[in-house]
XYZ file of C-alpha atoms in Angstrom:
760
model
C -16.289 -46.127 28.472
C -15.813 -46.766 24.744
C -15.222 -43.867 22.354
C -15.387 -45.951 19.183
C -17.677 -43.347 17.547
C -15.076 -40.624 17.974
C -11.868 -39.697 16.226
C -8.664 -38.106 17.477
C -6.374 -36.044 15.253
C -3.030 -34.340 15.787
C -2.168 -31.153 13.861
C 1.424 -29.883 13.733
C 1.402 -26.301 12.457
C 4.544 -24.465 11.323
C 4.872 -20.802 10.429
C 4.131 -17.564 12.235
C 1.780 -19.109 14.788
C 3.247 -17.909 18.082
C 2.355 -14.572 19.611
C -0.484 -14.025 17.127
C -3.452 -15.343 19.121
C -3.250 -18.850 17.692
C -3.698 -20.807 20.930
C -6.754 -18.850 22.161
C -8.211 -19.158 18.653
C -7.752 -22.946 18.793
C -9.080 -23.137 22.370
C -12.189 -21.116 21.528
C -13.175 -23.228 18.523
C -12.353 -26.577 20.137
C -14.373 -25.642 23.238
C -17.299 -24.388 21.135
C -17.383 -27.706 19.286
C -17.163 -29.738 22.511
C -13.811 -31.266 21.589
C -11.241 -32.558 24.039
C -7.467 -32.344 23.679
C -4.819 -29.639 23.943
C -2.809 -26.938 22.155
C 0.838 -26.211 22.902
C 3.679 -24.103 21.517
C 6.951 -25.829 20.776
C 10.123 -24.861 18.945
C 8.632 -26.135 15.664
C 5.395 -24.126 15.890
C 2.120 -25.234 17.459
C 0.862 -28.741 18.223
C -2.898 -29.374 18.482
C -4.670 -32.597 19.417
C -8.462 -32.787 19.257
C -10.879 -35.603 19.990
C -14.602 -35.700 19.416
C -17.231 -36.542 16.838
C -16.213 -36.863 13.214
C -18.411 -33.880 12.362
C -16.898 -31.752 15.148
C -13.316 -32.599 14.199
C -14.071 -31.931 10.530
C -15.489 -28.504 11.353
C -12.484 -27.745 13.566
C -10.132 -28.714 10.726
C -11.873 -26.255 8.410
C -11.605 -23.429 10.973
C -7.926 -24.172 11.538
C -6.850 -24.358 7.911
C -9.229 -21.947 6.193
C -9.921 -19.216 8.768
C -6.828 -18.814 10.987
C -6.204 -15.647 13.085
C -5.440 -12.567 10.958
C -1.791 -12.298 12.025
C -1.028 -16.008 11.578
C 0.973 -17.234 8.576
C 0.720 -21.022 8.320
C 3.470 -22.524 6.194
C 2.597 -26.128 6.789
C -0.033 -28.237 8.589
C 0.789 -31.919 9.141
C -2.225 -34.020 10.165
C -1.955 -37.408 11.856
C -4.838 -39.711 12.835
C -4.493 -41.156 16.367
C -6.359 -43.816 18.292
C -9.110 -42.211 20.392
C -8.533 -42.028 24.145
C -10.981 -43.709 26.505
C -11.768 -40.367 28.098
C -12.076 -37.258 26.017
C -11.683 -34.662 28.794
C -11.812 -30.888 28.325
C -9.689 -28.894 25.923
C -6.566 -27.417 27.539
C -3.736 -25.030 26.765
C -0.476 -26.637 27.851
C 2.881 -25.065 28.660
C 5.342 -24.551 25.832
C 7.839 -27.253 25.002
C 11.333 -26.897 23.582
C 12.424 -29.776 21.373
C 16.023 -28.753 20.814
C 15.663 -29.194 17.060
C 15.927 -26.789 14.136
C 13.213 -24.258 14.618
C 10.011 -24.481 12.649
C 8.399 -21.767 14.746
C 8.743 -18.247 13.415
C 8.615 -14.970 15.295
C 6.094 -12.498 13.977
C 7.242 -9.095 12.753
C 6.295 -6.185 14.983
C 2.653 -5.262 14.467
C 1.028 -1.809 14.547
C -1.314 -0.978 17.419
C -4.769 -2.421 16.738
C -8.059 -0.495 16.808
C -9.239 -2.260 19.986
C -6.167 -1.142 21.905
C -6.456 2.398 20.542
C -10.074 2.584 21.665
C -9.001 1.588 25.170
C -6.076 4.000 25.152
C -8.347 6.962 24.352
C -11.046 5.858 26.842
C -10.770 8.037 30.011
C -12.242 5.303 32.226
C -10.030 2.470 30.955
C -7.147 1.487 33.208
C -4.772 1.792 30.243
C -5.966 5.295 29.331
C -3.113 7.092 27.523
C -0.719 4.250 28.315
C 2.188 4.281 25.846
C 2.747 0.505 25.958
C -0.766 -0.833 25.475
C -0.913 -3.999 23.360
C -2.751 -7.287 22.970
C -2.435 -10.591 21.142
C -3.275 -8.833 17.871
C -0.667 -6.064 18.027
C 2.520 -4.757 19.550
C 6.207 -5.654 19.574
C 7.319 -9.147 18.612
C 10.614 -9.530 16.744
C 12.424 -6.591 18.341
C 11.833 -7.816 21.922
C 12.359 -11.562 21.331
C 15.473 -13.228 22.723
C 14.570 -16.819 21.825
C 11.846 -19.346 21.070
C 9.269 -20.528 21.901
C 7.872 -17.004 21.954
C 7.031 -16.735 25.657
C 7.452 -13.833 28.055
C 10.654 -15.152 29.695
C 12.283 -15.029 26.240
C 11.451 -11.384 25.640
C 12.710 -8.101 27.041
C 9.445 -7.941 29.017
C 10.786 -10.634 31.379
C 11.911 -8.107 34.057
C 8.382 -6.664 34.372
C 6.313 -8.750 36.772
C 2.635 -8.695 35.873
C 0.183 -7.148 38.295
C -2.876 -9.156 39.348
C -5.178 -7.641 36.723
C -2.713 -8.209 33.882
C -2.046 -11.745 35.105
C -5.779 -12.475 35.076
C -6.088 -11.290 31.481
C -2.941 -13.145 30.455
C -4.253 -16.455 31.795
C -7.840 -16.174 30.524
C -8.241 -18.012 27.183
C -11.318 -15.932 26.394
C -9.460 -12.625 26.853
C -7.932 -10.649 23.987
C -4.673 -10.522 25.939
C -4.398 -14.237 26.609
C -0.670 -14.987 26.417
C 0.072 -11.583 24.916
C 3.717 -11.645 25.956
C 4.262 -7.829 26.083
C 1.086 -7.357 28.214
C 1.460 -4.430 30.617
C -0.359 -1.553 32.256
C 0.673 1.598 34.142
C 0.816 -0.376 37.385
C 3.356 -2.971 36.243
C 4.785 -2.127 32.840
C 7.392 0.083 31.179
C 7.425 3.821 31.764
C 8.254 6.869 29.658
C 10.850 9.438 30.641
C 11.913 12.702 29.026
C 15.583 13.587 29.447
C 17.188 16.879 28.521
C 20.451 17.190 26.576
C 22.407 16.609 29.813
C 20.368 13.412 30.421
C 18.582 14.946 33.393
C 14.894 13.994 33.871
C 12.367 16.643 32.874
C 9.357 17.347 35.075
C 5.765 16.872 33.919
C 4.055 14.645 31.378
C 6.800 13.293 29.053
C 4.554 13.313 25.963
C 3.179 16.796 26.588
C 6.631 18.184 27.305
C 8.045 16.571 24.180
C 5.244 18.069 22.093
C 6.077 21.523 23.447
C 9.756 21.073 22.598
C 8.915 20.016 19.052
C 6.551 22.942 18.584
C 9.505 25.172 19.558
C 11.532 23.660 16.670
C 13.642 21.336 18.828
C 15.040 18.000 17.637
C 14.088 15.114 19.952
C 15.365 11.527 19.920
C 12.376 9.223 20.482
C 12.778 5.554 21.383
C 10.495 3.436 19.206
C 10.035 -0.281 18.524
C 13.271 -1.060 16.742
C 15.446 1.889 17.679
C 15.571 5.625 18.155
C 14.071 8.127 15.740
C 15.087 11.752 15.334
C 11.946 13.849 15.343
C 11.226 17.468 14.510
C 8.312 19.499 13.222
C 7.882 18.831 9.491
C 6.686 22.386 8.820
C 9.680 24.049 10.496
C 12.515 24.772 8.069
C 14.859 25.860 10.919
C 14.247 22.559 12.712
C 14.739 20.507 9.537
C 17.915 22.421 8.670
C 19.257 21.906 12.180
C 18.490 18.181 11.980
C 20.242 17.827 8.617
C 23.325 19.735 9.716
C 23.690 17.778 12.940
C 22.965 14.401 11.337
C 25.260 15.123 8.356
C 22.474 14.228 5.938
C 22.681 16.864 3.255
C 19.806 16.210 0.847
C 18.503 12.649 1.137
C 14.716 12.831 1.716
C 13.363 12.535 5.261
C 10.279 10.502 6.163
C 7.197 12.190 7.611
C 4.773 10.709 10.136
C 1.156 11.876 10.101
C -1.632 11.212 12.594
C -4.105 9.718 10.105
C -5.123 9.418 6.470
C -6.651 12.900 6.479
C -3.278 14.422 7.340
C -1.601 12.234 4.725
C -4.000 13.497 2.049
C -2.893 17.078 2.768
C 0.690 16.150 1.922
C 0.481 13.677 -0.959
C -1.754 12.049 -3.555
C -3.173 9.156 -1.537
C -4.926 6.539 -3.679
C -7.065 3.757 -2.231
C -4.103 1.408 -2.638
C -1.789 3.832 -0.861
C -4.299 4.158 1.966
C -4.463 0.392 2.343
C -0.678 0.247 2.727
C -0.577 3.172 5.139
C -3.118 1.641 7.539
C -1.876 -1.944 7.201
C -0.486 -3.745 10.219
C 3.005 -3.401 8.692
C 2.811 0.445 8.615
C 5.699 1.053 6.189
C 6.903 4.375 4.874
C 4.969 4.779 1.614
C 6.429 6.876 -1.217
C 3.727 8.988 -2.880
C 3.509 11.982 -5.206
C 3.931 15.100 -3.116
C 1.291 17.823 -3.415
C 2.627 21.157 -4.643
C 1.217 23.009 -1.625
C 2.083 20.364 0.966
C 2.678 22.141 4.300
C 6.145 20.726 4.905
C 9.465 22.545 4.966
C 11.369 22.564 1.644
C 14.265 20.804 3.352
C 12.231 17.672 4.071
C 12.642 16.322 0.528
C 14.627 18.884 -1.508
C 14.331 18.515 -5.269
C 12.127 15.443 -4.906
C 8.556 15.160 -6.092
C 7.927 12.153 -3.868
C 7.285 12.208 -0.149
C 7.745 9.272 2.210
C 4.779 9.151 4.605
C 3.879 6.756 7.410
C 1.193 6.515 10.065
C 1.789 5.903 13.788
C 2.472 2.272 14.620
C 3.051 2.444 18.388
C 0.837 3.887 21.147
C 3.565 6.446 21.851
C 3.425 7.664 18.242
C -0.350 8.088 18.495
C -0.037 10.034 21.744
C 2.694 12.268 20.367
C 1.013 13.014 17.037
C -2.260 13.890 18.744
C -0.473 16.189 21.181
C 1.348 18.010 18.374
C -1.551 18.178 15.919
C 0.548 18.252 12.759
C 3.050 16.075 10.834
C 6.571 15.473 12.099
C 9.795 14.343 10.495
C 10.512 10.813 11.768
C 13.926 9.667 10.573
C 16.322 6.977 11.769
C 18.247 7.888 14.906
C 21.802 7.667 13.625
C 24.610 9.576 12.061
C 24.772 9.207 8.294
C 26.069 5.781 7.184
C 25.631 4.213 10.644
C 22.904 1.769 11.754
C 19.941 3.010 13.760
C 20.761 3.403 17.490
C 18.754 1.075 19.702
C 20.594 0.745 23.014
C 20.081 3.660 25.366
C 23.764 4.252 26.103
C 24.650 4.161 22.409
C 21.828 6.574 21.619
C 22.860 9.010 24.350
C 26.461 8.885 23.136
C 25.886 8.786 19.379
C 22.951 11.189 19.149
C 24.277 13.707 21.664
C 25.386 16.036 18.876
C 21.965 15.904 17.242
C 19.172 15.731 19.835
C 18.047 18.501 22.167
C 16.231 15.934 24.343
C 15.387 12.226 24.582
C 11.930 10.696 24.964
C 12.855 7.233 26.146
C 11.554 4.286 28.176
C 12.791 1.321 30.189
C 11.738 -1.563 27.896
C 14.864 -2.843 26.170
C 15.051 -3.362 22.410
C 16.809 -6.645 21.759
C 17.107 -6.401 17.972
C 17.285 -3.113 16.109
C 14.974 -2.791 13.116
C 14.507 0.270 10.920
C 11.316 1.327 9.132
C 10.366 -0.361 5.862
C 9.986 1.683 2.674
C 7.581 0.750 -0.140
C 5.969 2.209 -3.229
C 3.316 1.203 -5.730
C 4.257 0.592 -9.381
C 3.511 3.683 -11.448
C 0.326 3.428 -13.489
C -0.414 -0.060 -12.193
C -3.604 -1.412 -10.671
C -1.610 -4.167 -9.052
C -2.063 -3.770 -5.273
C 1.243 -5.519 -4.610
C 3.714 -3.036 -3.182
C 7.323 -2.809 -4.325
C 9.735 -3.039 -1.435
C 12.603 -0.582 -1.368
C 13.697 -1.359 2.191
C 12.446 -4.511 3.905
C 12.572 -4.177 7.685
C 10.014 -3.476 10.437
C 6.639 -5.043 9.754
C 8.056 -7.475 7.177
C 11.176 -9.027 8.743
C 11.691 -11.752 9.810
C 8.643 -13.152 8.015
C 9.969 -16.106 5.977
C 9.846 -16.322 2.201
C 8.704 -19.667 0.862
C 11.020 -20.858 -1.894
C 11.167 -23.615 -4.515
C 13.199 -25.785 -4.474
C 13.705 -26.267 -0.749
C 17.153 -25.904 0.791
C 19.070 -29.176 0.924
C 21.246 -28.017 3.812
C 21.182 -24.985 6.145
C 22.671 -22.031 4.245
C 23.773 -18.566 5.283
C 24.109 -15.967 2.536
C 26.397 -13.177 3.734
C 24.885 -10.516 1.495
C 26.342 -7.513 -0.372
C 27.883 -4.271 0.894
C 25.202 -1.643 0.230
C 21.649 -1.937 1.557
C 22.848 -5.011 3.349
C 20.720 -7.959 4.374
C 21.746 -11.548 4.976
C 19.652 -14.658 4.448
C 19.285 -17.965 6.285
C 17.935 -20.825 4.189
C 16.415 -23.824 5.923
C 13.846 -26.256 4.548
C 11.413 -24.445 2.290
C 12.069 -21.105 3.980
C 14.384 -18.238 3.258
C 14.616 -16.015 6.319
C 15.789 -12.663 5.001
C 17.162 -10.367 7.676
C 15.925 -6.881 8.318
C 17.718 -4.023 6.530
C 21.073 -3.468 8.241
C 22.525 -0.665 6.120
C 25.760 -0.183 4.219
C 28.621 -2.355 5.495
C 31.226 0.373 5.154
C 32.196 0.935 8.801
C 32.672 -0.910 12.059
C 29.276 0.132 13.484
C 27.413 -1.451 10.570
C 29.643 -4.525 10.628
C 28.966 -4.956 14.359
C 25.242 -4.799 13.651
C 25.646 -7.499 10.990
C 27.570 -9.792 13.356
C 25.070 -9.295 16.195
C 22.175 -9.987 13.861
C 23.702 -13.145 12.376
C 24.299 -14.538 15.849
C 20.754 -13.633 16.928
C 19.059 -15.185 13.885
C 21.061 -18.391 14.201
C 20.156 -18.677 17.889
C 16.490 -17.714 17.643
C 15.755 -19.865 14.601
C 18.104 -22.638 15.740
C 19.849 -22.931 12.388
C 23.579 -23.617 12.113
C 24.631 -23.196 8.486
C 26.777 -25.784 6.772
C 27.180 -23.612 3.665
C 28.007 -19.906 3.442
C 27.529 -17.932 0.211
C 29.319 -14.640 -0.391
C 29.811 -11.925 -3.010
C 32.869 -12.201 -5.248
C 34.064 -8.668 -4.447
C 37.213 -9.254 -2.363
C 36.914 -5.949 -0.484
C 33.358 -6.351 0.809
C 33.411 -6.690 4.598
C 30.827 -9.482 4.524
C 32.986 -11.358 2.011
C 36.087 -10.990 4.173
C 34.088 -12.225 7.164
C 32.865 -15.265 5.224
C 36.338 -16.137 3.966
C 37.602 -16.324 7.559
C 34.999 -18.898 8.626
C 36.000 -22.456 9.445
C 33.982 -25.639 9.245
C 31.607 -24.528 6.498
C 31.548 -24.891 2.730
C 32.114 -21.544 1.011
C 30.442 -20.672 -2.292
C 31.252 -17.440 -4.125
C 28.382 -15.876 -6.075
C 28.629 -13.238 -8.782
C 26.695 -10.101 -7.861
C 24.418 -9.836 -10.897
C 23.740 -13.546 -11.085
C 22.565 -13.176 -7.470
C 20.258 -10.327 -8.542
C 18.524 -12.482 -11.146
C 18.444 -15.518 -8.846
C 16.799 -13.316 -6.225
C 14.071 -12.417 -8.707
C 13.613 -16.102 -9.567
C 13.388 -17.136 -5.901
C 11.078 -14.203 -5.211
C 8.721 -15.622 -7.852
C 9.220 -19.273 -6.738
C 10.884 -20.074 -10.056
C 14.025 -21.975 -10.953
C 13.806 -22.188 -14.756
C 16.227 -20.741 -17.285
C 15.605 -17.085 -18.089
C 17.119 -14.043 -19.694
C 18.089 -11.715 -16.854
C 18.449 -7.955 -17.093
C 20.521 -6.909 -14.060
C 21.001 -3.144 -13.769
C 22.647 -1.272 -10.922
C 25.600 0.915 -9.955
C 28.440 -1.580 -9.862
C 29.136 -5.181 -8.932
C 32.283 -7.255 -9.192
C 32.387 -9.241 -12.423
C 33.992 -12.637 -12.824
C 36.485 -11.051 -15.224
C 37.740 -8.627 -12.577
C 35.954 -5.585 -14.064
C 32.970 -3.762 -12.624
C 29.621 -4.793 -14.095
C 26.331 -2.934 -13.854
C 24.181 -3.367 -16.974
C 24.126 -7.072 -17.740
C 22.173 -9.336 -20.074
C 22.515 -12.794 -18.567
C 21.169 -16.143 -19.647
C 20.886 -18.078 -16.440
C 19.128 -20.302 -13.980
C 19.969 -20.901 -10.326
C 22.855 -23.217 -11.192
C 24.834 -20.936 -13.488
C 24.886 -18.084 -15.980
C 26.307 -16.865 -19.259
C 27.030 -13.189 -19.852
C 25.191 -12.718 -23.131
C 25.611 -8.945 -23.355
C 26.151 -5.686 -21.500
C 26.410 -1.939 -21.805
C 29.553 -0.765 -23.599
C 32.338 -0.494 -21.049
C 33.798 2.797 -19.855
C 36.598 3.702 -17.441
C 35.540 4.846 -13.974
C 38.020 7.688 -13.367
C 38.939 7.882 -9.715
C 36.884 4.827 -8.782
C 34.545 5.791 -5.929
C 35.191 9.470 -6.628
C 33.398 9.100 -9.979
C 30.311 7.822 -8.164
C 30.204 10.962 -6.006
C 31.057 13.303 -8.906
C 28.874 12.456 -11.939
C 30.544 15.168 -14.048
C 33.491 12.796 -14.489
C 31.371 10.207 -16.300
C 29.600 12.951 -18.250
C 32.969 14.163 -19.583
C 34.009 10.627 -20.527
C 30.754 9.938 -22.338
C 31.046 13.211 -24.253
C 34.574 12.294 -25.317
C 33.417 8.815 -26.362
C 30.540 10.328 -28.357
C 32.227 13.378 -29.924
C 35.988 12.937 -29.539
C 37.976 16.169 -29.266
C 34.959 18.102 -30.558
C 33.386 17.644 -27.128
C 35.332 20.677 -25.872
C 33.556 22.939 -28.383
C 29.978 21.785 -27.818
C 27.569 24.612 -27.060
C 26.323 22.993 -23.903
C 26.009 24.455 -20.435
C 27.778 21.453 -18.927
C 30.760 21.909 -21.235
C 31.114 25.619 -20.478
C 30.864 24.892 -16.756
C 33.272 21.970 -16.417
C 35.683 21.604 -19.362
C 38.562 23.246 -17.469
C 38.487 20.204 -15.153
C 38.421 17.527 -17.860
C 42.075 17.001 -18.846
C 43.365 15.210 -15.701
C 40.244 13.054 -15.588
C 40.435 12.095 -19.259
C 44.169 11.435 -18.913
C 43.534 9.220 -15.880
C 40.880 7.284 -17.776
C 43.078 6.943 -20.846
C 45.981 5.459 -18.904
C 43.771 3.272 -16.728
C 45.236 4.803 -13.550
C 42.707 4.267 -10.751
C 40.075 3.878 -13.465
C 38.539 0.400 -13.382
C 36.535 -0.646 -16.412
C 32.778 -0.685 -15.821
C 29.544 -1.401 -17.679
C 27.347 0.416 -15.169
C 23.785 1.539 -15.868
C 24.003 3.764 -12.803
C 26.980 5.676 -14.180
C 25.256 6.104 -17.564
C 22.270 7.664 -15.773
C 24.620 9.856 -13.737
C 26.204 11.148 -16.938
C 22.847 11.881 -18.561
C 21.577 13.682 -15.454
C 24.693 15.804 -15.285
C 24.536 16.716 -18.972
C 20.911 17.775 -18.498
C 22.008 20.156 -15.774
C 20.837 18.210 -12.728
C 24.019 18.129 -10.620
C 27.790 17.681 -10.795
C 28.061 16.086 -7.347
C 25.730 13.829 -5.360
C 25.280 13.540 -1.614
C 23.677 10.075 -1.620
C 23.598 7.007 -3.831
C 21.392 7.305 -6.898
C 20.555 10.980 -6.344
C 21.332 12.134 -9.894
C 19.422 9.222 -11.461
C 16.400 9.867 -9.228
C 16.315 13.510 -10.271
C 16.696 12.526 -13.924
C 13.631 10.285 -13.678
C 11.617 12.992 -11.964
C 12.575 15.518 -14.646
C 11.330 13.326 -17.508
C 8.000 14.017 -19.198
C 6.157 10.672 -18.976
C 3.853 11.576 -21.873
C 6.766 11.371 -24.333
C 6.880 7.952 -26.019
C 9.704 8.166 -28.562
C 13.350 7.660 -27.661
C 16.892 8.341 -28.793
C 18.741 5.628 -30.734
C 20.829 3.159 -28.760
C 22.116 0.341 -30.954
C 22.453 -3.246 -29.784
C 25.166 -5.259 -31.543
C 26.258 -8.727 -30.440
C 24.453 -8.132 -27.163
C 26.213 -4.827 -26.456
C 24.287 -1.620 -25.840
C 25.847 1.547 -27.262
C 25.742 4.079 -24.413
C 27.791 6.774 -26.203
C 25.335 6.709 -29.136
C 22.464 7.321 -26.717
C 24.327 10.226 -25.083
C 25.300 11.697 -28.447
C 21.679 11.785 -29.613
C 20.540 13.413 -26.379
C 23.247 16.094 -26.519
C 22.530 16.867 -30.186
C 18.868 17.316 -29.333
C 19.693 19.655 -26.444
C 21.981 21.790 -28.627
C 19.204 21.976 -31.247
C 16.865 23.428 -28.611
C 15.106 20.350 -27.249
C 13.521 20.728 -23.827
C 15.100 19.074 -20.797
C 11.926 17.165 -19.728
C 11.541 15.746 -23.243
C 15.234 14.902 -23.468
C 15.128 13.092 -20.117
C 12.125 11.080 -21.307
C 13.710 10.222 -24.655
C 16.852 9.060 -22.849
C 14.756 6.691 -20.701
C 12.770 5.453 -23.683
C 15.813 4.898 -25.867
C 17.582 2.964 -23.135
C 14.439 0.923 -22.456
C 14.152 0.048 -26.153
C 17.782 -1.089 -26.213
C 17.300 -3.271 -23.120
C 14.207 -4.855 -24.645
C 16.005 -5.505 -27.925
C 18.994 -7.072 -26.138
C 16.715 -9.276 -24.030
C 14.644 -10.295 -27.062
C 17.778 -11.209 -29.020
C 19.034 -13.337 -26.150
C 15.646 -14.991 -25.673
C 15.467 -15.847 -29.372
C 19.032 -17.133 -29.546
C 18.759 -19.457 -26.529
C 15.106 -20.386 -26.911
C 13.580 -19.072 -23.671
C 10.485 -16.939 -23.238
C 10.992 -15.424 -19.779
C 12.860 -12.254 -18.807
C 13.684 -11.448 -15.168
C 14.386 -7.847 -14.088
C 16.503 -7.014 -11.051
C 18.908 -4.432 -9.684
C 18.488 -1.009 -8.126
C 18.145 0.763 -11.479
C 14.775 -0.963 -11.923
C 13.447 1.062 -9.000
C 13.230 3.774 -11.663
C 9.525 3.492 -12.398
C 9.662 5.215 -15.761
C 12.333 2.825 -17.009
C 10.891 -0.344 -15.490
C 7.379 0.482 -16.689
C 8.602 0.980 -20.254
C 10.686 -2.213 -20.209
C 7.904 -4.370 -18.759
C 5.347 -3.095 -21.229
C 7.562 -3.427 -24.279
C 8.775 -6.901 -23.342
C 5.124 -7.892 -23.072
C 4.531 -6.514 -26.541
C 7.226 -8.965 -27.707
C 5.228 -11.831 -26.126
C 7.845 -12.386 -23.430
C 6.898 -13.261 -19.851
C 8.361 -10.759 -17.388
C 9.348 -11.493 -13.784
C 9.763 -8.614 -11.351
C 10.325 -8.497 -7.617
C 7.382 -9.026 -5.290
C 8.565 -9.986 -1.802
C 12.094 -8.591 -1.612
C 13.657 -5.391 -2.974
C 15.020 -5.244 -6.507
C 18.040 -3.392 -5.136
C 20.911 -4.946 -3.199
C 18.550 -5.536 -0.273
C 17.385 -8.671 -2.112
C 20.832 -9.952 -3.132
C 21.231 -12.344 -0.187
C 18.122 -14.292 -1.221
C 19.702 -14.870 -4.635
C 23.011 -15.889 -3.073
C 21.230 -18.492 -0.934
C 19.266 -19.860 -3.906
C 22.415 -20.188 -6.048
C 24.387 -21.852 -3.256
C 21.546 -24.333 -2.753
C 21.647 -25.271 -6.437
C 25.392 -25.929 -6.233
C 25.384 -28.208 -3.182
């Protein structure tokens, strides 16, 4: 039989197209159009062949490329015309194929429970009624249970659970919502919950109901989630929150709150339509919002902070627990301070034993730990694009398309704080989930496990490894010990600006403003407020904040009063001791050894840090002499400022250098003259913003570029970044900010990879 009137086409689709309902979507449309052929997963993505009339194939092409499944992310579709077969046949779904080549297939991030599954879970007659592991092709765990590709059940932690007959029937039915949903399960064949007491003995009764009762009695319970354990307590109970903080050794850093729905969220914070969209999205991040003055949460949840981090349930277990409790709960990472989130049961029982009164756990293993993501919306902006503060669950390991493409496989080892690493292959940068601060063996072990996992799952073996120039960073030491790869050192702040460029798919020459705490400069000093003229290939340090000693090194970061004393001395000389300022009266008896240390250079590295300038200003305005977490003083300074104030203190820019002592001197003089603290905080921000804009404009004029890129953790300060963006725009300069990765050190590895690629 001749099929000369037909055509046959092969589509090779790369991207996040496995485990997202892509094959049943293809099968349904091909069958509806009467096409023959097949669809199959392989290690590069999905392969589709269709044969039929020209009209039918054309319509199928439109469905495939223009209306893919909601969870699919198609990076690339390669179409090849083939000779028609003599017999068309029916459309089939074939078994997955492994090609043994560099992976083009991507694993989807974990996805929040969909509305269809929730409806079934709350339905008393459904066989999955109140089942804590309900999922389908459109939702559920993905990345955290995957052990390899193609994404099939044998390569997930669901492999030990043999499907019952009913689940098997759904799994094999192309018309079913659970067709090839790899985590498919039900009470008859799937994972089970168990509540254990502090001695790890099983508790009788319904695990969810018993856990709810414990929480209502102000207990702290460790709950096993998608990517690790959370520590949970009642958000309204100050005794429970205090107990959690004391046991976890987390003094003041804000705790996240989980609420049952948007109505509960609106009782705690100012929830705009854009916030609501983020809260109910399939990613379900923690969203930072303005806290309501009468929010019914304990003061210890977010002490001294006007923002509250809120998230909605993203697993069936969360939904069950929140409904049983009826009010918000604290839901914070299950770890001791400075350690990664616990995800293996034995590690959780051992590491959280001093914190948790009980454990709500289950017997589905987590293969890859992954913490919650944190986002916010730009202040005063109608832009719906969120700003990432921590990129993890729901986002990772979704690839970031970059230009230009990587010439060779690259691994960027990342920074020390807020650590991520990045694998570059083809046109994709695969940024890891947030790992934490690489300051101890537990975090370093997590980094090593994750690197090995990403290389295996995505089948990428790097030929080039990029690393930070700081010789004491653990990731740098690890990179320097590698054999058989080309090593490329990357300056920290150049990596910040390159990250912003790659984030925006740009590679042109720009003026970069890189502001953070500290990073190792190529001159051996500590940088932190840099005006760079750069592209991906290289940079010139055009200007920076005036340098200051950092007395005591790391001790000065934890004790902002040290930098405040130094800035006062730089601004007023010996007269600083006689200033009629609360800070002076409170601390001047401690100044002499610190000023002597700074003067001699003993354990006082030179720095140009924006973070330390903000610390000094916050301390002088009476915020705090010591901090318990990174950026605490600067955060409180921002929140103190009156945003309605538009004028600022003077901060001169000469030869690219910003005069920090002049800015501090003007602020202190205003305070002594009776100026209010909220106005002074605002004028400090505005004056510094004006100086940054002037320095960037001078650089742009001198080198003939019209684009300014902003990066570094200091630009998470919304008052500062908003002022800088607006005022650069008023100078007719194009401004690039971060969109897909954090501005803080969590985005550094992307910049390292982009720079290394340009130097190959």
